Short mmCIF file of C-alpha atoms in Angstrom, two decimals:
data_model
loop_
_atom_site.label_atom_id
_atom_site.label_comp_id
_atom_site.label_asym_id
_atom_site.label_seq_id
_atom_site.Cartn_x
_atom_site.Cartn_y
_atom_site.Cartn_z
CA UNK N 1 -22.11 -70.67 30.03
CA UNK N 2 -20.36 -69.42 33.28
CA UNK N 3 -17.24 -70.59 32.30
CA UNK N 4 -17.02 -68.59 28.65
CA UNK N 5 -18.87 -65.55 30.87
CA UNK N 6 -15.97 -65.55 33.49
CA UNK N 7 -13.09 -65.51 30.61
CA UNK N 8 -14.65 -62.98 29.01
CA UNK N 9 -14.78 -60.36 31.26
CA UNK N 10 -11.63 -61.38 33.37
CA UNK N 11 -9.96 -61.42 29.99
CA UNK N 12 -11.13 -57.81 28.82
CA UNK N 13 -11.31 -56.57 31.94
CA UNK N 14 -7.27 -57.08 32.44
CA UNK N 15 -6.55 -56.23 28.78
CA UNK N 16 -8.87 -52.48 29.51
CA UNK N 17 -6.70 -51.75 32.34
CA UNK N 18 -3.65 -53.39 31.50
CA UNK N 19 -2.29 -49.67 29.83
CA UNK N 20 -2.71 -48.17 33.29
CA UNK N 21 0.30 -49.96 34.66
CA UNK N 22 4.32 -49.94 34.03
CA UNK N 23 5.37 -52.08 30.99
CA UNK N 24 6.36 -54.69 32.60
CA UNK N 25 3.51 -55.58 34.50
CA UNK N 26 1.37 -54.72 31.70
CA UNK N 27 2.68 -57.41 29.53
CA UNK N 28 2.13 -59.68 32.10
CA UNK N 29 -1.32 -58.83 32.69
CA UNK N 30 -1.81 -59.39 28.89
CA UNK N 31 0.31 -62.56 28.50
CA UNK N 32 -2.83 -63.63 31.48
CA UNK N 33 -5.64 -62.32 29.63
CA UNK N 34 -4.19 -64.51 26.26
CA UNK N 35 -3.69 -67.52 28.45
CA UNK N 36 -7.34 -67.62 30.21
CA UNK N 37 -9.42 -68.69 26.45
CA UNK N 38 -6.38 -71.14 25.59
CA UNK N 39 -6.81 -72.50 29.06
CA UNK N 40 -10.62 -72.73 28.54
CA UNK N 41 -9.91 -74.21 25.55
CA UNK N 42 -7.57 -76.93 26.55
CA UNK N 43 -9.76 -77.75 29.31
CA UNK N 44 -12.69 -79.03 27.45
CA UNK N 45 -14.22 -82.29 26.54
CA UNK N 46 -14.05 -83.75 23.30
CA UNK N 47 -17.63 -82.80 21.96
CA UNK N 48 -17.67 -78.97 22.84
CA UNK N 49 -16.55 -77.90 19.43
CA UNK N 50 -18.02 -80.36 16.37
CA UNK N 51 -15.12 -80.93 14.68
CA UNK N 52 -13.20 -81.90 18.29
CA UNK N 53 -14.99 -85.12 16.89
CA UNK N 54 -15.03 -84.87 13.25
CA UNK N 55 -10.62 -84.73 13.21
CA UNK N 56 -9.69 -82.62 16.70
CA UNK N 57 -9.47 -85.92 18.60
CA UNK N 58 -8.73 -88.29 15.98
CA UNK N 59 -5.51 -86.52 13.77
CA UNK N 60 -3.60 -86.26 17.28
CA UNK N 61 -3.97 -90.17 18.12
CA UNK N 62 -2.92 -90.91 15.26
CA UNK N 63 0.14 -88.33 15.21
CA UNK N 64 0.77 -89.85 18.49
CA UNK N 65 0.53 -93.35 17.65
CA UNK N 66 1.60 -93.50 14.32
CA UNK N 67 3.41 -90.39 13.01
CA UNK N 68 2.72 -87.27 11.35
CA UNK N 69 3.62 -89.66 8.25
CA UNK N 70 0.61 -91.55 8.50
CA UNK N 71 -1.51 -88.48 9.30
CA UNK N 72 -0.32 -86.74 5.96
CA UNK N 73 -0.90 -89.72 3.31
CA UNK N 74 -4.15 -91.58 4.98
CA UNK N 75 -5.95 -88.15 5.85
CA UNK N 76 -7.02 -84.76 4.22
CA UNK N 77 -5.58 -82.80 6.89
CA UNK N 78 -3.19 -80.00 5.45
CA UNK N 79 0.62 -79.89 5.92
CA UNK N 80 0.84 -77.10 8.37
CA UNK N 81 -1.37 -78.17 10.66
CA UNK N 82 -0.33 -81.70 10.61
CA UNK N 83 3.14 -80.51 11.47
CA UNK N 84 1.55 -78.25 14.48
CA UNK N 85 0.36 -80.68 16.06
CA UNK N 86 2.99 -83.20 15.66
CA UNK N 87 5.12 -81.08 17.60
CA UNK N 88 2.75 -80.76 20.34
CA UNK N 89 2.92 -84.46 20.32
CA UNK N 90 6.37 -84.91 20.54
CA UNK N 91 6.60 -82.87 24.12
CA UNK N 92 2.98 -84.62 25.61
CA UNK N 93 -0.02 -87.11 24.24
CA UNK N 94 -2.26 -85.29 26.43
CA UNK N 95 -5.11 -83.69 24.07
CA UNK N 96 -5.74 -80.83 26.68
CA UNK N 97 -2.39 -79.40 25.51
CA UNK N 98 -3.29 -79.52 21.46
CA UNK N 99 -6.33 -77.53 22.16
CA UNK N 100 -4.52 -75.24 24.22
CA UNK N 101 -1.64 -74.42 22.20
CA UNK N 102 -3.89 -74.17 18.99
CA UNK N 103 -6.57 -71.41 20.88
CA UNK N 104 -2.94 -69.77 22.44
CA UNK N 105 -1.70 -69.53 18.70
CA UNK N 106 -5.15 -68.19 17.87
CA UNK N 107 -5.34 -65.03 20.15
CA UNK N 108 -1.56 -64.57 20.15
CA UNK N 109 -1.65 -63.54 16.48
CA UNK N 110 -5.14 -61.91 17.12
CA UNK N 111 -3.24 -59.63 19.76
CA UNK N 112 -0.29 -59.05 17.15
CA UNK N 113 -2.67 -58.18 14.49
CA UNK N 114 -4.36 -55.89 17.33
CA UNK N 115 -1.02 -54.52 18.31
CA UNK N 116 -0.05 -53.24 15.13
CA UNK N 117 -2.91 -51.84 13.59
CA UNK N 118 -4.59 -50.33 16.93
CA UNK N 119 -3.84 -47.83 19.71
CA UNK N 120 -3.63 -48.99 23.22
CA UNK N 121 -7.18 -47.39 24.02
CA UNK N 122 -8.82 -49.68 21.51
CA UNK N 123 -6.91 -53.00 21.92
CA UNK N 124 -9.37 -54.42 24.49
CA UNK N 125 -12.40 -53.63 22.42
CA UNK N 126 -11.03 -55.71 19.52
CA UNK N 127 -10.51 -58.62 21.48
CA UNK N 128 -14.08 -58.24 23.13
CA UNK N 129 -15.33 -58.24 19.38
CA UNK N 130 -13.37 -61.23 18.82
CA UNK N 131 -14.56 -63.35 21.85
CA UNK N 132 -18.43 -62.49 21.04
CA UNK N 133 -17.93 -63.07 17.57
CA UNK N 134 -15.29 -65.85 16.75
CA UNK N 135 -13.78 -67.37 19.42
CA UNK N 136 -17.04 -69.62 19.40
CA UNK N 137 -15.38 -70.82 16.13
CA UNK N 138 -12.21 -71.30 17.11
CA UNK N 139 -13.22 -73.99 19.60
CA UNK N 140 -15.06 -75.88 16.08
CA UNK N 141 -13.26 -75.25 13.17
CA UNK N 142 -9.91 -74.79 14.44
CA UNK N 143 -7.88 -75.44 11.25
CA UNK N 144 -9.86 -72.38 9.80
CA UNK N 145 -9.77 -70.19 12.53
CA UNK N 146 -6.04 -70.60 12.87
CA UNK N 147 -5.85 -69.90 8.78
CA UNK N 148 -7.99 -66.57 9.86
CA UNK N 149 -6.22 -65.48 12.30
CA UNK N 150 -2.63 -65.65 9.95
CA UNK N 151 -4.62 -63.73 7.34
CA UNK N 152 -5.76 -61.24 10.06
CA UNK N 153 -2.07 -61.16 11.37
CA UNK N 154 -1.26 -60.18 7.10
CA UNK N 155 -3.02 -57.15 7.81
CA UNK N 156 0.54 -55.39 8.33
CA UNK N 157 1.55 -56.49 5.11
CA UNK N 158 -1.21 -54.90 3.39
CA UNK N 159 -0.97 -51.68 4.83
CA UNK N 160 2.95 -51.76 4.12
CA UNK N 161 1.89 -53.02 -0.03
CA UNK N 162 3.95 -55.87 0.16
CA UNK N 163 2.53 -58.13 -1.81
CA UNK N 164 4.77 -60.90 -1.61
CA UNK N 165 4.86 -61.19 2.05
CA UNK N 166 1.21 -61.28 1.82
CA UNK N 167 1.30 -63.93 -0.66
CA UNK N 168 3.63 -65.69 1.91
CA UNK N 169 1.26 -65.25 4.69
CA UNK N 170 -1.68 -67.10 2.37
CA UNK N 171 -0.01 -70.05 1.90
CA UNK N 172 0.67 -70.26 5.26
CA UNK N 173 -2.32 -69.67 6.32
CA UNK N 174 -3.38 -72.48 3.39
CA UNK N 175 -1.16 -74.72 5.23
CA UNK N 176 -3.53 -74.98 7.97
CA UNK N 177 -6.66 -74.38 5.44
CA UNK N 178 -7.27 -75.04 1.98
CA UNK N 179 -10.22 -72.31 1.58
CA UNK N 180 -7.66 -69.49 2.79
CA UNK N 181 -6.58 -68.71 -1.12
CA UNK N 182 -9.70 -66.86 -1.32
CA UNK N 183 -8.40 -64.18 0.95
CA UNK N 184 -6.08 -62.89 -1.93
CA UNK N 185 -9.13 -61.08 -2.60
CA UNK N 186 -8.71 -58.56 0.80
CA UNK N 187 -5.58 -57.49 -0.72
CA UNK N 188 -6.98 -56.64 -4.10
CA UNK N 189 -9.69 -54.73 -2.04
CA UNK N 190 -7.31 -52.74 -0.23
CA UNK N 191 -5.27 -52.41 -3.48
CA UNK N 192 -8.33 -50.41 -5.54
CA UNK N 193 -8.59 -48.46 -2.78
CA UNK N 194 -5.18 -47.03 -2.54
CA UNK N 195 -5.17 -43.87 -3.63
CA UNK N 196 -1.37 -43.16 -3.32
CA UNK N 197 -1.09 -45.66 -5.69
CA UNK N 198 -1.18 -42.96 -8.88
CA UNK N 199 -0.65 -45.56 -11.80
CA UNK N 200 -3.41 -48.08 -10.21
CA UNK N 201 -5.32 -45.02 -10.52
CA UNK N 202 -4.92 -44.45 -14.19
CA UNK N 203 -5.22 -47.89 -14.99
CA UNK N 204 -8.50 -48.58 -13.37
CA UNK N 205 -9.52 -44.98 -15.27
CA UNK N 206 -8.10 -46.64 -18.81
CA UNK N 207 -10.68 -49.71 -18.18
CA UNK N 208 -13.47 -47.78 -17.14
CA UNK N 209 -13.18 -45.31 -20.31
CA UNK N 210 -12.87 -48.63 -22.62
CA UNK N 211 -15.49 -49.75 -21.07
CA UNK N 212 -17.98 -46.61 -21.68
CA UNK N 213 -16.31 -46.68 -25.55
CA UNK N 214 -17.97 -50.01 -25.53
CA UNK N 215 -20.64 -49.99 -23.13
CA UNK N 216 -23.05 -51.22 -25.78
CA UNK N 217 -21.55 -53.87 -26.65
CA UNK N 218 -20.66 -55.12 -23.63
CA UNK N 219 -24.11 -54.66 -22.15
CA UNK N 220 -25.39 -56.75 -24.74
CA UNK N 221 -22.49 -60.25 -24.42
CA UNK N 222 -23.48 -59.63 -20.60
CA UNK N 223 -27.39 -60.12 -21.40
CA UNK N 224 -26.55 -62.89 -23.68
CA UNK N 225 -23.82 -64.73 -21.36
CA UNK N 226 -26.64 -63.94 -18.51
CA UNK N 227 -29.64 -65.74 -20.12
CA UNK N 228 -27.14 -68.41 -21.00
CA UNK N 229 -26.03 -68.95 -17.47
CA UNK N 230 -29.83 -69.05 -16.12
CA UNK N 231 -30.77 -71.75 -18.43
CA UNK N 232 -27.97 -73.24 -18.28
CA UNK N 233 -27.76 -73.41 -14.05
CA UNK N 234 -31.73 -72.96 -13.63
CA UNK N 235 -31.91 -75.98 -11.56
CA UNK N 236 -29.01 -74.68 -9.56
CA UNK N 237 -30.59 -71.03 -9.07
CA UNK N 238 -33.97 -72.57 -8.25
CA UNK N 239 -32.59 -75.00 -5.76
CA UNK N 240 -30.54 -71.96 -3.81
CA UNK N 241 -33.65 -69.33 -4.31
CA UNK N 242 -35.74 -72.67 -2.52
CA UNK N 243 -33.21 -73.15 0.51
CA UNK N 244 -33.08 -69.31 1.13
CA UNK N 245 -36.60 -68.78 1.65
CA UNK N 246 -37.42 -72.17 3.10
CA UNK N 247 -34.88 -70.43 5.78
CA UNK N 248 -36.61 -67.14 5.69
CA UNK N 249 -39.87 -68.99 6.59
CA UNK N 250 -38.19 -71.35 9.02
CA UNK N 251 -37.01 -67.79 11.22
CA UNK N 252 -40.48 -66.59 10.34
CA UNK N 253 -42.32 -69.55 12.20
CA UNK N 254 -39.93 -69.73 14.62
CA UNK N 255 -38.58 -73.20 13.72
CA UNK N 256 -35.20 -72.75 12.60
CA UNK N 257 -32.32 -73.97 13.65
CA UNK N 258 -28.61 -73.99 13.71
CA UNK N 259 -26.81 -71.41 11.89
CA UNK N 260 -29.20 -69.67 9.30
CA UNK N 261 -27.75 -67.38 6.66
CA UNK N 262 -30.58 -64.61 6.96
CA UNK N 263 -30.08 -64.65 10.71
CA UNK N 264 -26.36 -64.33 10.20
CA UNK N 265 -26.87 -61.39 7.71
CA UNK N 266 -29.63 -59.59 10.08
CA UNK N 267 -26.80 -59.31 12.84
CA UNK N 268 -24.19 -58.00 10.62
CA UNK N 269 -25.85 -55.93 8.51
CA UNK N 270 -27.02 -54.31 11.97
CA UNK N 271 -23.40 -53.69 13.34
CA UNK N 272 -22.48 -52.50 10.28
CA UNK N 273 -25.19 -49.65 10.07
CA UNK N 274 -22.96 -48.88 13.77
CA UNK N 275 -20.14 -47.80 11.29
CA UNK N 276 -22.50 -45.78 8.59
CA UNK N 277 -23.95 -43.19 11.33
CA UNK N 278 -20.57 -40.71 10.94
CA UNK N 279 -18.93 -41.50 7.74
CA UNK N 280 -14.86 -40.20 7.95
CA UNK N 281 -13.56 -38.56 5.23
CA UNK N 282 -10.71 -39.57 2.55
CA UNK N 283 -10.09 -42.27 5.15
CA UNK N 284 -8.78 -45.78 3.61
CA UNK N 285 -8.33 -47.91 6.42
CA UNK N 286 -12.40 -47.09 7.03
CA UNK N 287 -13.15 -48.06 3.29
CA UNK N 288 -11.63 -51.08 3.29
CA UNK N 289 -13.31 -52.07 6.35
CA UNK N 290 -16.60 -51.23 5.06
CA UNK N 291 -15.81 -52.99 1.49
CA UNK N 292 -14.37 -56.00 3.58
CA UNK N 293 -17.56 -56.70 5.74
CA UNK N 294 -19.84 -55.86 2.65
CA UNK N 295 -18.22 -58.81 0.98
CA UNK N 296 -18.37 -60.49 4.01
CA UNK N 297 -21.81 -60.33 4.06
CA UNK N 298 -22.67 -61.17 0.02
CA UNK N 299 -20.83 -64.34 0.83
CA UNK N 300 -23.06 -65.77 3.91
CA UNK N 301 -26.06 -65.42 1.52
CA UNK N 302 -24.66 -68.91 -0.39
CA UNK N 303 -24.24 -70.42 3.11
CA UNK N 304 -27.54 -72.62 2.06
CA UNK N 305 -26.00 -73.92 -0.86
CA UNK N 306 -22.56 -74.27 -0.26
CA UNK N 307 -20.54 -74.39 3.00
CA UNK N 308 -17.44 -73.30 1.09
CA UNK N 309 -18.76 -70.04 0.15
CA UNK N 310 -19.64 -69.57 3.95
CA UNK N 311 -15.93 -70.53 4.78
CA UNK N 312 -15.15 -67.59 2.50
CA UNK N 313 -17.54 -65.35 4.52
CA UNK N 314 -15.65 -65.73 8.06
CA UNK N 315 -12.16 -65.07 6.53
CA UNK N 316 -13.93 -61.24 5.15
CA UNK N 317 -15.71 -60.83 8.46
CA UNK N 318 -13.01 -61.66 10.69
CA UNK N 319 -11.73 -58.10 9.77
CA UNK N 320 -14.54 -56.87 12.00
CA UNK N 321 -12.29 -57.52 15.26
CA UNK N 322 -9.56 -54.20 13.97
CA UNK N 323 -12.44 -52.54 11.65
CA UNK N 324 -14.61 -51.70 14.17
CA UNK N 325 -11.80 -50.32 16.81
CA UNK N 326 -10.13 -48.24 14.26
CA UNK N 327 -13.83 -46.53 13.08
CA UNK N 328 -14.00 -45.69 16.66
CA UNK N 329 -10.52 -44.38 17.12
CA UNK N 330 -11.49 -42.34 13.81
CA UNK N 331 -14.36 -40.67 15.12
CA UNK N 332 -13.42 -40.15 18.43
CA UNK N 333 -13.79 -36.21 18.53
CA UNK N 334 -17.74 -37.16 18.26
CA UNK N 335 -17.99 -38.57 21.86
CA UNK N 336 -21.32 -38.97 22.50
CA UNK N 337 -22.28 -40.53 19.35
CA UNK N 338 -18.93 -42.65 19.18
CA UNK N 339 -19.95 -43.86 22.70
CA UNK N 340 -23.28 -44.74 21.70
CA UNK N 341 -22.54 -46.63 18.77
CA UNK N 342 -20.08 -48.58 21.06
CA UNK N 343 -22.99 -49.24 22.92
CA UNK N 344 -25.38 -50.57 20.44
CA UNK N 345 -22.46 -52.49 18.68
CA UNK N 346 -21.68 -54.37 22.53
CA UNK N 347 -25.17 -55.05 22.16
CA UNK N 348 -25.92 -56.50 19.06
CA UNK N 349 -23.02 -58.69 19.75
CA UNK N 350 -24.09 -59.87 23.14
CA UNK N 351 -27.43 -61.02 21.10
CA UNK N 352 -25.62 -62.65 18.38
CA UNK N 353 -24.26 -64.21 20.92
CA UNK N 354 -26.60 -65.66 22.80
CA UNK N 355 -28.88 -66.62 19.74
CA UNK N 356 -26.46 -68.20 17.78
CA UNK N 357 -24.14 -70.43 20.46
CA UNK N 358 -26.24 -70.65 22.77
CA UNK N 359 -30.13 -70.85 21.71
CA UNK N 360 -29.05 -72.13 18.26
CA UNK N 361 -26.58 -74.08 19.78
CA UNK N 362 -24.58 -72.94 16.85
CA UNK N 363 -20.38 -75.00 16.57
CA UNK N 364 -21.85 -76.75 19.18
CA UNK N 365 -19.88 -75.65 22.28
CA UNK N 366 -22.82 -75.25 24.49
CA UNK N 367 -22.95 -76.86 27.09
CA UNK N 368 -19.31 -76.58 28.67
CA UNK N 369 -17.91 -79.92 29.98
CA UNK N 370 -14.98 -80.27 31.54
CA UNK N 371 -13.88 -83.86 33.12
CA UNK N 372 -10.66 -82.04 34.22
CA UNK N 373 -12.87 -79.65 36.94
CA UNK N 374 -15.80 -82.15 37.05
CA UNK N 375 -18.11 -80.01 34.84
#
């Protein structure tokens, strides 16, 4: 735990008062900050991290030994990554540099994502957010959080309403992850939204008023398609209703363990209400955010049932590390309540924290090892 404590703060802490210096020296305080969770990273045992087991350790000897050939037509592992790490391979066979170039890759587009959307005042905040809230991933599921982190990075494209470079970014970021197609749906998010976008608007006001013309109708086919669908998938519904509460009750007596949806949901539904107190005006960026982590947040719920759907979750909630900075940047003129809010949000993530990675024991990165420093 000392180890992820010490990059934390070192790495904030140079990021926060990296803008007080010339640019020069700023960028290399930054390029440090970036370099100290790669570094922690690389370092590591295999075993901190499940999937360091599961295909970490195990696609990289066998790049190394025999090919990215062999990796691509005897394993499920996706193009792009097989290729990333096939380069790595053909420089060094030592697995410390995989897992450091892939958590450098990681926080490098983070801090492009951050640079783009955010002001310098905000940029260390979002990679605080990140840290408490994801970088615990990122040592696990690295395929994924490399996908997120491209989506995240696609953020520029949506603001700009290019589609197509979007589009671009999914499929690379499906190069590295499969379950990344289902970000398409943070553009169309941010695409309702727009309000510039005049004939979007009179389209979506064409459906609604065919809709009320035949409201009736279509109130009854939904009734009828709905009682179809719960006979039809009863055992289904019943078996997700059973997990859910058997998890409620689990929390309840104190016996639960791992990664529970409910848990998951209590946290961010909590540093979400930090975001509700002031509510901006006619402000997009803020909407999407809030529509973003509200999907976010429907999508944990079928955690229990299917880890797919949870996949899904992460790539909606991984928006929180530029959401949560630009709500504060919005309301800045409210200081004491902005600061506050900061407050409770550092707070609640602290907790989530230290319940779910460390108590829970939650990706399984806790404890640290380190044969390279004897840890």
């Amino acid at each position: 735990m000392v180890i992820y404590c010490l990059m934390i703060i070192s790495s904030y802490s140079l990021i926060a008062i990296s803008r007080k210096f010339s640019e020069k020296f700023k960028n290399i305080l930054i390029l440090i900050a970036l370099l100290m969770p790669a570094f922690v990273a690389g370092a590591r045992d295999i075993g901190v991290g499940t999937d360091t087991l599961v295909y970490g350790e195990k696609y990289f000897k066998i790049v190394c030994e025999q090919g990215i050939q062999a990796l691509l037509l005897y394993t499920d592992c996706e193009i792009g990554y097989g290729l990333f790490i096939y380069i790595i391979s053909l420089f060094t066979h030592n697995i410390f540099w995989q897992f450091f170039w892939i958590e450098f890759v990681i926080v490098l587009l983070i801090w492009m994502s951050i640079y783009n959307y955010l002001e310098e005042k905000y940029r260390a905040l979002a990679m605080l957010i990140y840290y408490l809230l994801f970088f615990p991933f990122s040592l696990n599921i690295m395929r994924q959080s490399i996908a997120m982190a491209i989506i995240l990075f696609s953020m520029k494209f949506i603001k700009q309403r290019n589609f197509y470079k979007f589009v671009l970014s999914i499929i690379a970021a499906a190069s590295f992850q499969k379950t990344s197609v289902v970000a398409v749906g943070i553009y169309l998010v941010y695409w309702i939204l727009d309000d510039k976008k005049h004939t979007q608007k009179k389209c979506i006001k064409d459906i609604f008023q065919k809709i009320k013309k035949y409201a009736r109708w279509a109130i009854i086919l939904f009734a009828i398609g709905l009682t179809v669908f719960i006979v039809t998938k009863s055992r289904d519904i019943i078996t997700f209703l059973h997990f859910y509460f058997d998890d409620f009750y689990a929390i309840y007596n104190g016996m639960q363990t791992g990664g529970s949806s409910l848990r998951m949901t209590f946290y961010f539904v909590a540093m979400l209400l930090t975001a509700l107190l002031i509510i901006p005006k006619r402000n997009i960026d803020y909407k999407f955010f809030i529509c973003v982590m509200v999907l976010g947040i429907i999508f944990i719920q079928l955690k229990n049932v299917s880890t797919e759907a949870y996949r899904i979750a992460l790539y909606y909630l991984y928006f929180a590390i530029i959401g949560f900075p630009k709500y504060f940047a919005v309301i800045r003129k409210h200081r004491t309540s902005c600061f506050v809010q900061k407050l409770v949000l550092v707070v609640l993530m602290i907790a989530y924290y230290i319940d779910f990675f460390i108590l829970q024991g939650y990706n399984h990165i806790f404890p640290y090892t380190s044969s390279m420093f004897n840890l």
